[in-house]
CSV table of C-alpha atoms in Angstrom, one decimal:
chain,number,residue,atom,x,y,z
A,1,MET,CA,-58.6,265.3,-68.5
A,2,SER,CA,-61.2,263.3,-66.5
A,3,LEU,CA,-59.7,264.9,-63.4
A,4,THR,CA,-61.2,268.2,-64.4
A,5,TYR,CA,-64.7,266.8,-65.0
A,6,PHE,CA,-65.2,264.5,-62.0
A,7,LYS,CA,-64.8,265.2,-58.3
A,8,PRO,CA,-61.8,263.4,-56.8
A,9,ARG,CA,-62.2,261.8,-53.4
A,10,ASP,CA,-61.0,263.9,-50.5
A,11,ARG,CA,-57.8,262.8,-48.7
A,12,PHE,CA,-58.6,260.6,-45.7
A,13,ASP,CA,-62.3,260.2,-46.8
A,14,PHE,CA,-62.9,256.6,-45.8
A,15,SER,CA,-66.6,256.6,-46.3
A,16,LYS,CA,-67.9,253.4,-47.9
A,17,ASP,CA,-70.7,255.0,-49.8
A,18,THR,CA,-68.9,257.9,-51.5
A,19,LEU,CA,-69.7,258.9,-55.0
A,20,ASP,CA,-66.3,260.6,-55.5
A,21,ILE,CA,-63.4,259.1,-57.5
A,22,GLY,CA,-60.2,257.6,-56.2
A,23,ASN,CA,-58.7,256.3,-52.9
A,24,PRO,CA,-58.8,257.9,-49.5
A,25,LEU,CA,-55.0,258.0,-49.4
A,26,GLN,CA,-52.3,258.5,-52.1
A,27,TRP,CA,-53.2,257.4,-55.6
A,28,ASP,CA,-51.9,258.0,-59.2
A,29,ARG,CA,-54.0,260.7,-60.8
A,30,SER,CA,-52.9,259.6,-64.2
A,31,GLN,CA,-55.1,256.5,-63.6
A,32,PHE,CA,-58.2,258.6,-62.9
A,33,LEU,CA,-60.2,257.0,-65.6
A,34,LYS,CA,-59.6,253.6,-64.2
A,35,HIS,CA,-60.8,254.8,-60.8
A,36,LEU,CA,-63.8,256.5,-62.3
A,37,PHE,CA,-65.1,253.2,-63.7
A,38,LYS,CA,-64.2,251.4,-60.5
A,39,ARG,CA,-66.5,253.8,-58.7
A,40,VAL,CA,-69.2,253.5,-61.4
A,41,PHE,CA,-69.3,249.7,-60.9
A,42,ALA,CA,-69.1,249.9,-57.1
A,43,ILE,CA,-71.9,252.3,-56.2
A,44,PRO,CA,-75.3,250.9,-55.2
A,45,GLU,CA,-77.8,250.8,-58.0
A,46,ASP,CA,-80.2,253.0,-56.0
A,47,ARG,CA,-77.6,255.8,-56.0
A,48,VAL,CA,-76.8,255.8,-59.7
A,49,LYS,CA,-79.1,258.8,-60.2
A,50,GLU,CA,-77.1,260.8,-57.7
A,51,PHE,CA,-73.8,260.3,-59.6
A,52,TYR,CA,-74.5,262.6,-62.6
A,53,PRO,CA,-75.7,265.7,-60.7
A,54,ARG,CA,-72.9,265.5,-58.1
A,55,HIS,CA,-70.2,265.5,-60.7
A,56,LEU,CA,-71.9,268.0,-62.9
A,57,ALA,CA,-72.1,270.4,-60.0
A,58,TYR,CA,-68.4,269.9,-59.4
A,59,TYR,CA,-67.5,270.5,-63.0
A,60,LEU,CA,-69.6,273.7,-63.3
A,61,SER,CA,-68.1,275.0,-60.1
A,62,HIS,CA,-64.6,274.6,-61.4
A,63,HIS,CA,-65.3,275.7,-65.0
A,64,PRO,CA,-67.0,279.2,-65.1
A,65,THR,CA,-67.3,278.9,-68.9
A,66,GLY,CA,-68.3,275.3,-68.9
A,67,THR,CA,-71.8,274.0,-69.7
A,68,GLU,CA,-73.8,271.0,-68.9
A,69,GLU,CA,-73.8,270.0,-72.6
A,70,ILE,CA,-70.0,269.8,-72.6
A,71,PHE,CA,-70.1,267.7,-69.4
A,72,PHE,CA,-72.9,265.5,-70.7
A,73,LYS,CA,-71.1,264.8,-74.0
A,74,TYR,CA,-67.9,263.9,-72.3
A,75,PHE,CA,-69.5,261.6,-69.7
A,76,TRP,CA,-71.6,260.0,-72.5
A,77,SER,CA,-68.5,259.3,-74.6
A,78,LEU,CA,-66.8,257.6,-71.7
A,79,ILE,CA,-69.7,255.4,-70.9
A,80,GLU,CA,-70.3,254.6,-74.6
A,81,ARG,CA,-66.6,253.7,-75.2
A,82,GLN,CA,-66.3,251.4,-72.1
A,83,LEU,CA,-69.6,249.7,-73.0
A,84,LYS,CA,-68.4,249.0,-76.5
A,85,VAL,CA,-65.2,247.5,-75.1
A,86,LEU,CA,-67.1,245.1,-72.8
A,87,LEU,CA,-69.6,244.2,-75.5
A,88,ASN,CA,-66.8,243.1,-77.8
A,89,LYS,CA,-65.4,240.6,-75.2
A,90,ASP,CA,-65.9,236.9,-75.8
A,91,VAL,CA,-68.6,235.2,-73.8
A,92,TYR,CA,-66.0,232.6,-72.9
A,93,ASP,CA,-63.7,235.2,-71.3
A,94,LYS,CA,-62.6,234.1,-67.9
A,95,ASN,CA,-64.1,237.3,-66.4
A,96,HIS,CA,-67.4,236.8,-68.2
A,97,LEU,CA,-69.6,237.1,-65.1
A,98,ARG,CA,-67.9,240.3,-64.0
A,99,ASN,CA,-68.2,241.6,-67.6
A,100,GLU,CA,-72.0,240.9,-67.4
A,101,ARG,CA,-72.4,242.9,-64.2
A,102,GLU,CA,-70.4,245.8,-65.6
A,103,ILE,CA,-72.4,245.8,-68.9
A,104,ALA,CA,-75.6,245.9,-66.9
A,105,ARG,CA,-74.4,248.8,-64.8
A,106,LEU,CA,-73.2,250.8,-67.9
A,107,GLN,CA,-76.6,250.1,-69.6
A,108,LYS,CA,-78.2,251.6,-66.5
A,109,PHE,CA,-76.1,254.7,-66.8
A,110,THR,CA,-77.0,254.8,-70.5
A,111,GLU,CA,-80.7,254.8,-69.8
A,112,LEU,CA,-80.2,257.6,-67.2
A,113,LEU,CA,-78.2,259.7,-69.6
A,114,ILE,CA,-80.7,259.3,-72.4
A,115,SER,CA,-83.4,260.6,-70.1
A,116,LEU,CA,-81.2,263.7,-69.5
A,117,ASP,CA,-80.1,264.2,-73.1
A,118,ARG,CA,-81.7,267.5,-74.1
A,119,TRP,CA,-79.3,267.8,-77.1
A,120,ASN,CA,-80.2,264.4,-78.7
A,121,PHE,CA,-76.6,263.4,-78.6
A,122,HIS,CA,-77.6,259.8,-78.0
A,123,LYS,CA,-79.1,259.8,-81.5
A,124,SER,CA,-75.8,260.4,-83.2
A,125,ASN,CA,-74.5,257.6,-85.5
A,126,ASP,CA,-71.9,256.3,-83.0
A,127,ALA,CA,-74.5,256.3,-80.2
A,128,VAL,CA,-77.1,254.5,-82.3
A,129,ILE,CA,-74.5,251.9,-83.4
A,130,ALA,CA,-73.4,251.4,-79.7
A,131,GLN,CA,-77.1,250.9,-78.7
A,132,GLN,CA,-77.5,248.4,-81.5
A,133,ASP,CA,-74.4,246.6,-80.4
A,134,SER,CA,-75.8,246.4,-76.9
A,135,GLU,CA,-79.1,245.0,-78.2
A,136,ILE,CA,-77.3,242.5,-80.3
A,137,TYR,CA,-75.2,241.4,-77.3
A,138,GLY,CA,-78.4,241.0,-75.3
A,139,LEU,CA,-80.0,238.8,-78.0
A,140,ARG,CA,-76.8,236.7,-78.2
A,141,GLN,CA,-77.0,236.1,-74.5
A,142,GLU,CA,-80.6,235.2,-74.7
A,143,ILE,CA,-79.8,232.7,-77.5
A,144,ILE,CA,-77.1,231.1,-75.4
A,145,GLN,CA,-79.5,230.8,-72.5
A,146,LEU,CA,-82.3,229.4,-74.7
A,147,LYS,CA,-79.8,226.8,-76.1
A,148,ALA,CA,-78.9,225.8,-72.6
A,149,ASP,CA,-82.5,225.5,-71.6
A,150,LEU,CA,-83.3,223.5,-74.7
A,151,LYS,CA,-80.4,221.1,-74.0
A,152,LYS,CA,-81.6,220.6,-70.5
A,153,ALA,CA,-85.2,220.1,-71.6
A,154,THR,CA,-84.3,217.5,-74.2
A,155,ALA,CA,-81.7,215.7,-72.1
A,156,LEU,CA,-84.1,212.7,-71.7
A,157,GLU,CA,-85.5,212.7,-75.2
A,158,THR,CA,-85.1,209.5,-77.2
A,159,GLU,CA,-85.7,208.4,-80.8
A,160,GLY,CA,-86.7,205.0,-79.6
A,161,TYR,CA,-90.2,203.8,-78.7
A,162,ILE,CA,-92.1,200.9,-77.3
A,163,ASN,CA,-93.7,198.9,-80.1
A,164,ILE,CA,-97.1,197.3,-79.8
A,165,PRO,CA,-98.1,194.5,-82.1
A,166,ASP,CA,-100.8,195.3,-84.7
A,167,GLY,CA,-104.3,195.1,-83.1
A,168,TYR,CA,-103.2,195.3,-79.5
A,169,ARG,CA,-103.2,199.0,-79.0
A,170,ASN,CA,-106.4,198.9,-77.0
A,171,THR,CA,-105.0,196.2,-74.8
A,172,VAL,CA,-102.2,198.5,-73.8
A,173,LEU,CA,-104.6,201.4,-73.3
A,174,ASN,CA,-106.6,199.2,-71.0
A,175,LEU,CA,-103.6,198.6,-68.9
A,176,HIS,CA,-102.9,202.3,-68.6
A,177,LEU,CA,-106.6,202.8,-67.5
A,178,GLN,CA,-106.2,200.1,-64.9
A,179,MET,CA,-103.0,201.7,-63.5
A,180,GLN,CA,-105.0,204.8,-62.8
A,181,GLU,CA,-107.2,202.9,-60.5
A,182,LEU,CA,-104.5,201.3,-58.4
A,183,LYS,CA,-104.1,202.5,-54.8
A,184,THR,CA,-101.4,202.2,-52.2
A,185,PRO,CA,-102.0,200.2,-49.0
A,186,GLU,CA,-102.8,203.6,-47.4
A,187,GLY,CA,-105.6,204.2,-49.9
A,188,LYS,CA,-103.9,206.8,-52.0
A,189,GLU,CA,-103.8,206.8,-55.8
A,190,LEU,CA,-100.6,205.1,-56.9
A,191,MET,CA,-100.4,207.3,-60.0
A,192,PHE,CA,-102.1,210.7,-60.1
A,193,SER,CA,-102.3,213.3,-62.8
A,194,GLN,CA,-104.4,216.5,-63.0
A,195,THR,CA,-105.5,215.7,-66.6
A,196,GLN,CA,-106.0,212.7,-68.8
A,197,SER,CA,-104.1,214.3,-71.6
A,198,VAL,CA,-100.9,213.4,-69.7
A,199,TRP,CA,-101.6,209.7,-70.3
A,200,THR,CA,-102.6,210.1,-74.0
A,201,LYS,CA,-99.7,212.3,-74.8
A,202,MET,CA,-97.3,209.9,-73.1
A,203,ILE,CA,-98.7,206.9,-75.1
A,204,CYS,CA,-98.5,208.7,-78.4
A,205,LYS,CA,-95.0,209.9,-77.7
A,206,TYR,CA,-93.4,206.7,-76.5
A,207,PHE,CA,-95.5,203.9,-78.0
A,208,ARG,CA,-96.1,202.7,-81.6
A,209,GLU,CA,-98.5,200.2,-83.0
A,210,GLY,CA,-96.9,198.0,-85.6
A,211,ASP,CA,-94.1,200.7,-85.8
A,212,LYS,CA,-96.7,203.3,-86.7
A,213,GLU,CA,-97.5,206.4,-84.8
A,214,ILE,CA,-100.6,206.3,-82.6
A,215,ASN,CA,-103.2,209.0,-83.4
A,216,HIS,CA,-103.8,211.2,-80.4
A,217,GLU,CA,-107.4,212.1,-81.5
A,218,THR,CA,-108.3,208.5,-81.8
A,219,ILE,CA,-107.3,207.4,-78.3
A,220,ARG,CA,-108.6,210.5,-76.5
A,221,ARG,CA,-112.1,209.0,-76.4
A,222,TYR,CA,-110.9,206.2,-74.1
A,223,PHE,CA,-109.6,208.8,-71.5
A,224,PRO,CA,-112.5,211.0,-70.5
A,225,SER,CA,-111.6,214.1,-68.4
A,226,ASP,CA,-114.5,213.3,-66.0
A,227,LYS,CA,-114.9,209.6,-65.5
A,228,ARG,CA,-118.2,210.1,-63.6
A,229,GLU,CA,-119.7,211.9,-66.7
A,230,PRO,CA,-117.6,210.8,-69.6
A,231,GLY,CA,-119.8,212.4,-72.3
A,232,ASP,CA,-121.1,211.3,-75.7
A,233,LYS,CA,-117.6,211.1,-77.3
A,234,HIS,CA,-116.4,208.6,-74.7
A,235,ALA,CA,-115.8,205.0,-75.7
A,236,ASP,CA,-115.1,201.9,-73.6
A,237,ILE,CA,-112.3,199.6,-74.3
A,238,PRO,CA,-113.8,196.6,-76.2
A,239,ALA,CA,-114.1,193.5,-74.1
A,240,LYS,CA,-112.0,191.5,-76.6
A,241,SER,CA,-109.1,193.8,-75.9
A,242,LYS,CA,-109.2,193.4,-72.1
A,243,LEU,CA,-106.7,190.5,-72.0
A,244,PHE,CA,-105.0,191.3,-68.7
A,245,THR,CA,-106.1,192.4,-65.3
A,246,ILE,CA,-103.8,194.1,-62.8
A,247,ASN,CA,-104.4,192.8,-59.3
A,248,PRO,CA,-102.6,193.7,-56.1
A,249,SER,CA,-100.2,191.0,-54.9
A,250,LYS,CA,-100.8,189.0,-51.8
A,251,LYS,CA,-99.4,190.6,-48.7
A,252,ARG,CA,-96.1,189.1,-47.6
A,253,SER,CA,-95.5,188.4,-44.0
């Protein structure tokens, strides 16, 4: 039946950008539907809008009693059915990437047809269900991607931490402050960060004092954002906690 709705490709038409259906040489007309979707998936995205009016014109020219409504409903039903088939395929299908591309193309056609639907056919129960299935599929794909991103982001996470003896937290803070002042032989900062919060968050995340968490708000006062004007809330490390000094090693010959 598709053969009467869509324009078949002319014999010996070898153009690469054709919108017509079929092969330039001999082909089985009983497989017309297969060739239809082969063309739907192959045409450039910027020519999708040309597909509908071209085949509508062909249909109307060959069916004096035909109407655009009849053509529209038939074309919509084909797109809707094929989209449902693809959406029901397992994400672990060996042709998953191809399925994804084809789903995206059919969704593009769906958007186009909805904009042309003067009969509100897309609001029928079947169409609404198909649209919901498409949205659910999209959400599932998003969940899969988010899980992959989360796995990648937490790959270096650890439940362990570096423990500091009770009363020596400030000693460790002082070492971190000293490390910020170290420079390479070329005069560049050995460790540079845009903000001091990087240091305080790192310490709170990976260090403990007496196996207890370190309060971020408590240690922030030792790491002013502007060392030249630290502000009233800034506090210096007590002298009694400055037990170690980091010095550059002697140059080796």
